[in-house]
Coordinates of C-alpha atoms and ligand atoms in Angstrom, one line a residue:
M15 CA 0.0 0.0 0.0
I16 CA 2.8 2.4 0.9
V17 CA 4.7 3.8 -2.1
K18 CA 7.2 6.5 -1.4
I19 CA 7.5 9.0 -4.3
V20 CA 6.9 12.4 -2.7
S21 CA 7.8 11.2 0.8
K22 CA 10.9 9.3 -0.3
N23 CA 13.3 11.5 1.6
F24 CA 11.1 12.3 4.6
D25 CA 13.0 9.9 7.0
I26 CA 16.5 11.0 6.0
P27 CA 18.1 13.1 8.8
D28 CA 18.4 16.8 7.7
S29 CA 16.5 16.0 4.5
H30 CA 15.4 19.7 4.3
K31 CA 19.0 21.0 3.9
L32 CA 20.2 21.5 0.4
E33 CA 23.5 19.6 0.9
V34 CA 21.5 16.5 2.0
A35 CA 18.8 17.0 -0.5
L36 CA 21.3 17.1 -3.4
K37 CA 22.8 13.8 -2.3
H38 CA 19.3 12.2 -2.4
G39 CA 18.1 13.1 -5.8
R40 CA 16.8 16.6 -5.5
Y41 CA 17.1 18.7 -8.7
E42 CA 18.0 15.6 -10.8
S43 CA 15.0 16.2 -12.9
I44 CA 16.2 19.6 -14.1
D45 CA 18.7 18.5 -16.7
K46 CA 16.1 16.3 -18.3
L47 CA 13.5 19.1 -18.0
F48 CA 15.6 21.4 -20.2
T49 CA 16.0 18.7 -22.9
M50 CA 12.2 18.9 -23.3
A51 CA 10.0 21.6 -24.8
P52 CA 7.5 23.1 -22.3
D53 CA 4.6 21.4 -24.2
E54 CA 6.3 18.1 -23.9
V55 CA 6.5 18.5 -20.1
T56 CA 2.7 19.3 -20.0
E57 CA 2.0 16.3 -22.2
E58 CA 4.0 14.0 -19.9
V59 CA 2.0 15.3 -16.9
C60 CA -1.2 14.8 -18.9
K61 CA -0.3 11.2 -19.6
S62 CA 0.6 10.6 -16.0
G63 CA -3.0 11.3 -15.0
L64 CA -1.7 13.4 -12.1
R65 CA -4.6 14.7 -10.1
G66 CA -4.7 17.8 -7.9
K67 CA -4.1 17.0 -4.2
G68 CA -5.8 20.1 -2.9
G69 CA -9.2 18.5 -2.5
G70 CA -10.9 18.6 -5.9
G71 CA -8.8 16.0 -7.7
A72 CA -8.8 18.0 -11.0
H73 CA -6.4 16.7 -13.6
C74 CA -3.2 18.7 -13.5
G75 CA -2.0 18.5 -17.1
P76 CA -5.3 19.5 -18.7
K77 CA -5.4 22.4 -16.2
W78 CA -2.0 23.7 -17.3
K79 CA -3.3 23.6 -20.9
L80 CA -5.8 26.2 -20.0
M81 CA -3.0 28.8 -19.9
P82 CA -3.2 31.0 -23.0
P83 CA -0.2 30.8 -25.5
V84 CA 2.9 32.6 -24.2
D85 CA 2.9 36.3 -25.1
E86 CA 4.5 39.5 -23.7
R87 CA 2.4 39.3 -20.5
P88 CA 3.9 37.9 -17.3
R89 CA 2.3 34.7 -16.2
Y90 CA 2.4 33.1 -12.8
L91 CA 2.4 29.8 -10.9
I92 CA 0.7 30.0 -7.5
V93 CA 1.3 27.2 -5.1
N94 CA -1.5 26.6 -2.6
G95 CA -0.1 25.7 0.8
D96 CA -2.8 27.3 2.9
E97 CA -3.8 23.9 4.3
S98 CA -6.5 25.0 6.8
E99 CA -8.9 22.2 6.3
P100 CA -9.4 20.4 9.6
G101 CA -7.9 16.9 9.6
T102 CA -5.4 17.8 6.8
F103 CA -1.7 18.1 7.6
K104 CA 0.2 16.7 4.7
D105 CA 1.6 19.7 2.8
R106 CA 3.3 20.7 6.1
Q107 CA 5.3 17.5 5.8
I108 CA 6.7 18.6 2.5
F109 CA 7.7 22.0 3.9
Q110 CA 9.3 20.4 6.9
Y111 CA 11.1 17.4 5.4
D112 CA 11.6 18.2 1.7
P113 CA 11.2 21.8 0.8
H114 CA 13.7 21.4 -2.0
L115 CA 11.3 18.9 -3.7
L116 CA 8.7 21.6 -3.8
I117 CA 11.2 24.1 -5.3
E118 CA 12.2 21.5 -7.9
G119 CA 8.5 20.9 -8.7
I120 CA 8.0 24.7 -9.0
I121 CA 10.9 24.9 -11.5
C122 CA 9.4 22.0 -13.6
S123 CA 5.9 23.3 -13.5
S124 CA 6.8 26.9 -14.1
Y125 CA 8.8 25.9 -17.2
A126 CA 5.9 23.9 -18.5
I127 CA 3.4 26.8 -18.2
G128 CA 5.9 29.5 -19.1
A129 CA 6.0 31.3 -15.7
H130 CA 9.0 32.9 -14.3
D131 CA 7.5 34.0 -11.0
A132 CA 6.0 31.6 -8.5
F133 CA 4.2 32.5 -5.3
I134 CA 3.7 30.0 -2.4
Y135 CA 0.8 30.9 -0.2
I136 CA 0.9 29.6 3.3
R137 CA -1.4 30.1 6.3
G138 CA 0.1 32.7 8.5
E139 CA 0.1 30.6 11.7
Y140 CA 2.4 28.1 10.1
K141 CA 5.4 30.3 10.9
W142 CA 7.7 27.5 11.7
F143 CA 7.1 25.9 8.3
I144 CA 7.3 29.3 6.6
D145 CA 10.7 29.8 8.1
R146 CA 11.9 26.4 7.0
L147 CA 10.7 26.9 3.5
N148 CA 12.2 30.4 3.3
E149 CA 15.6 28.9 4.5
A150 CA 15.4 26.4 1.6
I151 CA 14.5 29.1 -0.9
E152 CA 17.4 31.2 0.3
E153 CA 19.8 28.2 -0.1
A154 CA 18.5 27.6 -3.6
Y155 CA 19.1 31.3 -4.5
T156 CA 22.6 31.3 -3.0
A157 CA 23.5 28.1 -4.8
G158 CA 22.2 29.6 -8.1
I159 CA 19.6 26.9 -8.4
I160 CA 17.0 29.6 -8.9
G161 CA 17.4 33.3 -9.8
E162 CA 18.5 34.7 -13.1
K163 CA 19.3 31.3 -14.4
V164 CA 18.2 27.8 -13.2
M165 CA 21.0 25.6 -11.9
N166 CA 23.5 28.4 -12.8
K167 CA 23.3 27.4 -16.5
Y168 CA 19.8 27.2 -18.0
D169 CA 18.7 30.5 -19.4
F170 CA 15.4 30.6 -17.5
R171 CA 14.7 33.1 -14.8
M172 CA 12.9 31.6 -11.8
D173 CA 11.9 33.7 -8.8
I174 CA 9.9 32.3 -5.9
T175 CA 8.1 34.4 -3.2
V176 CA 6.5 33.1 -0.1
H177 CA 3.3 34.9 0.8
R178 CA 2.1 34.5 4.4
G179 CA -1.7 34.5 4.7
G180 CA -3.6 36.1 7.5
G181 CA -5.1 32.7 8.7
A182 CA -8.5 32.4 7.0
Y183 CA -9.7 29.0 5.9
I184 CA -11.4 30.6 2.8
C185 CA -8.0 31.8 1.5
G186 CA -7.3 28.2 0.5
E187 CA -10.0 28.6 -2.1
K188 CA -8.0 29.4 -5.2
S189 CA -9.7 32.7 -6.2
A190 CA -9.9 34.0 -2.6
L191 CA -6.2 33.1 -2.3
I192 CA -5.4 35.2 -5.4
E193 CA -7.4 38.1 -4.0
S194 CA -5.4 37.8 -0.8
V195 CA -2.0 37.8 -2.5
E196 CA -3.2 40.8 -4.5
G197 CA -3.6 42.5 -1.1
K198 CA -7.4 42.4 -1.0
R199 CA -9.8 40.8 1.4
G200 CA -9.9 37.0 0.7
H201 CA -13.3 36.7 -1.0
P202 CA -13.8 34.1 -3.6
R203 CA -14.4 35.3 -7.2
L204 CA -17.4 34.5 -9.4
K205 CA -16.3 31.7 -11.7
P206 CA -16.6 32.0 -15.5
H207 CA -19.0 29.5 -17.3
G208 CA -16.3 28.0 -19.5
K209 CA -13.0 26.6 -18.3
E210 CA -10.1 29.0 -18.2
C211 CA -7.0 29.7 -16.3
E212 CA -6.9 31.8 -13.2
W213 CA -6.1 35.6 -13.4
F214 CA -3.5 37.2 -11.0
Y215 CA -3.4 41.0 -11.4
D216 CA -5.3 40.2 -14.6
M217 CA -2.4 38.1 -15.9
P218 CA -2.7 34.3 -16.6
A219 CA -2.0 32.1 -13.7
T220 CA -2.3 28.5 -12.5
V221 CA -3.0 27.5 -9.0
N222 CA -1.9 24.1 -7.8
N223 CA -1.6 22.4 -4.4
V224 CA 1.9 21.9 -2.8
E225 CA 1.7 18.1 -3.1
T226 CA 0.6 18.3 -6.7
I227 CA 3.6 20.4 -7.6
S228 CA 5.9 18.2 -5.6
S229 CA 4.7 15.2 -7.6
V230 CA 5.9 16.6 -10.9
P231 CA 9.8 16.1 -10.7
N232 CA 9.4 12.3 -10.6
I233 CA 7.2 12.4 -13.7
V234 CA 9.7 14.6 -15.5
L235 CA 12.7 12.5 -14.5
N236 CA 11.3 9.0 -14.8
G237 CA 8.5 9.4 -17.3
Y238 CA 4.7 9.1 -16.9
E239 CA 4.8 5.3 -16.6
S240 CA 6.7 5.6 -13.3
Y241 CA 3.5 7.2 -12.0
T242 CA 0.8 5.3 -13.8
K243 CA 2.2 1.9 -12.6
Y244 CA 0.6 2.8 -9.2
G245 CA -3.0 3.6 -8.2
T246 CA -6.1 3.0 -10.3
E247 CA -6.8 3.6 -14.0
K248 CA -8.6 6.9 -13.3
A249 CA -6.5 7.9 -10.3
P250 CA -2.9 6.9 -11.0
G251 CA -0.1 7.4 -8.6
T252 CA 0.0 8.2 -5.0
M253 CA -1.3 10.7 -2.4
L254 CA -0.2 11.7 1.1
F255 CA -3.0 10.4 3.3
A256 CA -3.2 11.9 6.8
M257 CA -4.8 9.8 9.6
S258 CA -5.9 11.3 12.8
G259 CA -8.0 10.1 15.8
P260 CA -7.5 7.2 18.2
V261 CA -5.7 4.8 16.0
K262 CA -2.4 3.3 17.2
N263 CA -0.2 4.9 14.5
P264 CA -1.8 8.2 13.4
G265 CA 0.3 10.2 10.9
V266 CA 0.9 10.9 7.2
Y267 CA 1.4 8.0 4.8
E268 CA 2.0 8.1 1.1
L269 CA -0.3 5.4 -0.4
Q270 CA -1.2 4.5 -3.9
Y271 CA -4.7 5.3 -4.8
G272 CA -7.3 2.6 -4.5
C273 CA -6.3 1.1 -1.1
K274 CA -9.1 -0.4 1.0
M275 CA -9.8 2.0 3.8
T276 CA -10.1 -0.7 6.5
D277 CA -6.7 -2.1 5.5
V278 CA -5.2 1.3 5.9
I279 CA -6.8 1.9 9.3
N280 CA -5.9 -1.5 10.6
E281 CA -2.6 -2.4 9.0
I282 CA -1.0 1.0 8.7
G283 CA -2.8 2.8 11.4
G284 CA -2.5 -0.2 13.6
G285 CA -6.2 -0.4 14.3
M286 CA -8.1 1.4 17.1
R287 CA -6.3 2.0 20.3
D288 CA -7.4 1.4 24.0
G289 CA -10.0 -1.2 23.0
L290 CA -12.1 1.4 21.2
T291 CA -14.3 0.4 18.2
L292 CA -14.7 2.4 15.0
K293 CA -17.9 4.5 14.7
A294 CA -17.3 6.7 11.7
V295 CA -14.7 8.3 9.4
I296 CA -14.7 11.7 7.9
P297 CA -12.6 10.7 4.9
G298 CA -11.0 13.7 3.3
G299 CA -10.6 16.6 5.6
A300 CA -13.7 18.0 7.3
S301 CA -15.7 19.0 4.2
C302 CA -16.6 15.5 3.0
P303 CA -19.7 13.4 3.8
I304 CA -19.1 11.2 6.9
L305 CA -19.0 7.4 6.5
T306 CA -20.5 5.1 9.0
A307 CA -18.4 2.0 10.2
E308 CA -20.5 -0.1 7.8
E309 CA -19.7 2.2 4.9
V310 CA -16.0 2.3 5.8
E311 CA -15.9 -1.4 5.0
K312 CA -16.8 -0.6 1.4
A313 CA -14.5 2.4 1.0
Y314 CA -11.5 2.5 -1.3
L315 CA -9.2 5.5 -1.3
D316 CA -9.7 6.9 -4.8
Y317 CA -12.0 9.6 -6.1
E318 CA -14.4 7.5 -8.1
S319 CA -14.8 4.8 -5.4
M320 CA -15.5 7.5 -2.8
W321 CA -18.1 9.1 -5.1
D322 CA -19.7 5.7 -5.6
I323 CA -20.4 5.4 -1.8
G324 CA -21.7 9.0 -1.6
S325 CA -18.6 10.8 -0.2
T326 CA -15.4 12.4 -1.6
L327 CA -11.7 11.8 -1.2
G328 CA -11.0 15.5 -0.6
T329 CA -7.5 16.0 0.8
G330 CA -7.2 12.5 2.0
G331 CA -7.2 13.6 5.7
M332 CA -9.0 10.7 7.4
M333 CA -10.5 11.6 10.8
I334 CA -11.3 8.4 12.7
I335 CA -14.2 8.7 15.2
P336 CA -14.6 6.0 17.9
E337 CA -17.8 4.7 19.5
G338 CA -18.7 6.8 22.5
T339 CA -18.2 10.0 20.6
S340 CA -21.4 12.2 20.5
M341 CA -22.2 12.9 16.8
V342 CA -24.1 16.0 18.0
D343 CA -20.9 17.2 19.5
V344 CA -19.0 16.4 16.2
A345 CA -21.6 18.4 14.2
K346 CA -21.5 21.3 16.6
N347 CA -17.7 21.4 16.7
L348 CA -17.5 21.4 12.9
I349 CA -20.3 24.0 12.4
E350 CA -18.6 26.4 14.9
F351 CA -15.6 26.2 12.7
Y352 CA -17.5 26.8 9.4
H353 CA -19.6 29.6 11.0
H354 CA -16.4 31.3 12.1
E355 CA -14.7 30.8 8.8
S356 CA -17.5 31.7 6.4
C357 CA -16.2 34.8 4.6
G358 CA -19.7 36.3 4.7
Q359 CA -19.8 37.3 1.1
C360 CA -22.8 35.1 0.2
T361 CA -26.0 35.2 2.3
P362 CA -26.8 31.5 2.2
C363 CA -23.4 30.6 3.6
R364 CA -23.1 33.5 6.1
E365 CA -26.6 33.0 7.5
G366 CA -26.9 29.3 7.0
T367 CA -23.8 28.4 9.0
G368 CA -24.9 30.7 11.8
W369 CA -28.4 29.2 11.9
I370 CA -27.2 25.7 12.0
D371 CA -24.8 26.6 14.8
K372 CA -27.6 28.2 16.8
I373 CA -30.0 25.3 16.3
L374 CA -27.3 22.8 17.4
K375 CA -26.5 24.9 20.4
G376 CA -30.1 24.8 21.4
I377 CA -30.2 21.0 21.0
I378 CA -27.1 20.7 23.2
E379 CA -28.5 23.1 25.8
G380 CA -31.7 21.1 26.1
V381 CA -34.2 23.4 24.3
G382 CA -34.1 21.5 20.9
K383 CA -37.2 20.1 19.2
E384 CA -37.3 17.2 16.8
E385 CA -38.5 19.5 14.0
D386 CA -35.1 21.3 14.4
L387 CA -33.5 18.4 12.5
D388 CA -35.6 19.1 9.4
T389 CA -34.9 22.8 9.7
I390 CA -31.2 22.0 9.7
L391 CA -31.7 19.8 6.5
D392 CA -33.7 22.6 5.0
V393 CA -31.1 25.2 5.7
C394 CA -28.5 22.8 4.2
E395 CA -30.5 22.8 1.0
T396 CA -30.6 26.6 0.8
M397 CA -26.8 26.6 1.1
N398 CA -26.3 24.2 -1.8
G399 CA -25.4 25.6 -5.2
K400 CA -26.4 29.2 -4.4
T401 CA -23.0 30.7 -3.5
V402 CA -19.9 32.0 -5.2
C403 CA -17.7 29.1 -4.0
V404 CA -18.1 25.5 -2.8
F405 CA -17.6 26.3 0.9
A406 CA -21.4 26.3 1.6
P407 CA -22.1 23.1 -0.4
A408 CA -19.3 21.4 1.4
V409 CA -20.8 22.4 4.8
K410 CA -24.1 21.1 3.6
D411 CA -22.5 17.8 2.7
I412 CA -20.9 17.1 6.0
I413 CA -23.7 18.4 8.3
K414 CA -26.5 16.8 6.3
S415 CA -24.6 13.5 6.3
I416 CA -24.1 13.5 10.0
V417 CA -27.7 14.5 10.8
Q418 CA -29.1 11.9 8.4
K419 CA -26.9 9.0 9.3
F420 CA -27.0 9.6 13.0
R421 CA -30.5 11.0 13.4
D422 CA -31.4 8.7 16.3
E423 CA -28.6 10.2 18.3
F424 CA -29.8 13.7 17.7
I425 CA -33.3 12.7 18.7
A426 CA -32.0 11.0 21.9
E427 CA -30.1 14.2 22.7
I428 CA -33.2 16.3 22.1
K429 CA -35.3 14.0 24.4
Ligands
LIG519 C1 -13.0 26.6 1.2 C2 -11.9 26.0 0.4 C3 -10.7 25.8 1.0 C4 -9.6 25.3 0.2 N1 -8.4 25.1 0.8 C5 -7.4 24.6 0.1 C6 -6.1 24.4 0.6 O1 -5.8 24.8 1.8 N2 -5.1 23.9 -0.2 C7 -5.3 23.6 -1.5 O2 -4.4 23.1 -2.2 N3 -6.6 23.7 -2.0 C8 -7.6 24.2 -1.3 N4 -8.8 24.3 -1.9 C9 -9.0 24.0 -3.3 C10 -8.4 25.1 -4.2 O3 -9.5 26.0 -4.5 C11 -7.9 24.6 -5.6 O4 -8.9 23.8 -6.2 C12 -6.6 23.8 -5.4 O5 -5.6 24.6 -4.8 C13 -6.1 23.5 -6.8 O6 -4.9 22.8 -6.8 P1 -4.8 21.2 -7.2 O7 -5.6 21.1 -8.5 O8 -3.4 21.0 -7.4 O9 -5.5 20.4 -6.2 C14 -9.9 24.9 -1.1 C15 -11.1 25.0 -1.7 C16 -12.2 25.6 -0.9 C17 -13.5 25.7 -1.5

């Protein structure tokens, strides 16, 4: 199940330092990169089937092709390291253990899309990780790996800037993130009807997750087959899966797509600790429909299989919930977060999260009524598909699934 591509160097002492990174394969893809035309790199990434690891699972290569042909305008790569989704803590592993892999991935990806400036957006609270990344970028500049030329010899300017966010969950949404880097309030933008690239200061831009970009050097160096030999047909390769909750070995594991969830929990996670039994799993960061223990038995870790059982793979951050946990408390805990983090731009989201929070508070304080559960489901529907971004529909997904699948518990609490 475990396949180490992105996490290959994580266990090497001082793997974050350039000197060590160079001894363990970092920047080896760059010589090969510059033997290829930018379109060839994009084509290789398309063939690899690489999918975005930021939650949506969009195909990376086809997304790069949305960039308009190179012209006199500057164009940008923006790397999304906001990682504010509860239960998700994988990109931080890359910042901590292999920041040079990310820099290498940025060089490869920027070359493919014709960008000379890359921004890495990180949630402001992650100061320790930001410092570590900045040290690696500094090392790369000093060694001439980036700057006016790449690797001191390739005539390709590459500049990388780290942008520290203010600590808002919504700034992980790509268009809110761009607004934030542009110095504005992090409000998501209205999306165009057709597919197109992103626009940063009205210039063409691509936004990709940290892990997506870190997956590119292997594909460039070893070819797309080195990636497609793992995973499933529709989701080739690997992903960093985070596992939290009362399992014996919580942590981040790089797994090929398509593993059986119970095998991952029991064999890699070591099973439940302290004699606890599994009650439910929120599979991909907080914003995915919850799975009951019965559904977990049927769950496989790839996008299509998760859709088939009515949930999503999201960021792969599995939150393991044991028997004995109140699902009313789980729902309340999550809605407090969403209520606090709703950016307030769209009424259904701003008001809906607040109403659900208030109703659940009433239930916990003993003034709830059974009809409240239908009101929550009704509010969920008003939040679905009526907002600028998918924050509200995701809140609907998780809250509705908890209330529907554990309704008896809510009724018991009300009584
Ligand atoms: C509320 C919200 C929060 C998000 N947070 C993140 C995040 O922290 N990191 C991330 O990579 N993508 C996040 N996304 C998804 C991004 O909008 C975008 O799809 C992603 O960065 C694209 O990169 P990828 O295709 O490589 O996955 C978020 C989306 C929403 C709606």
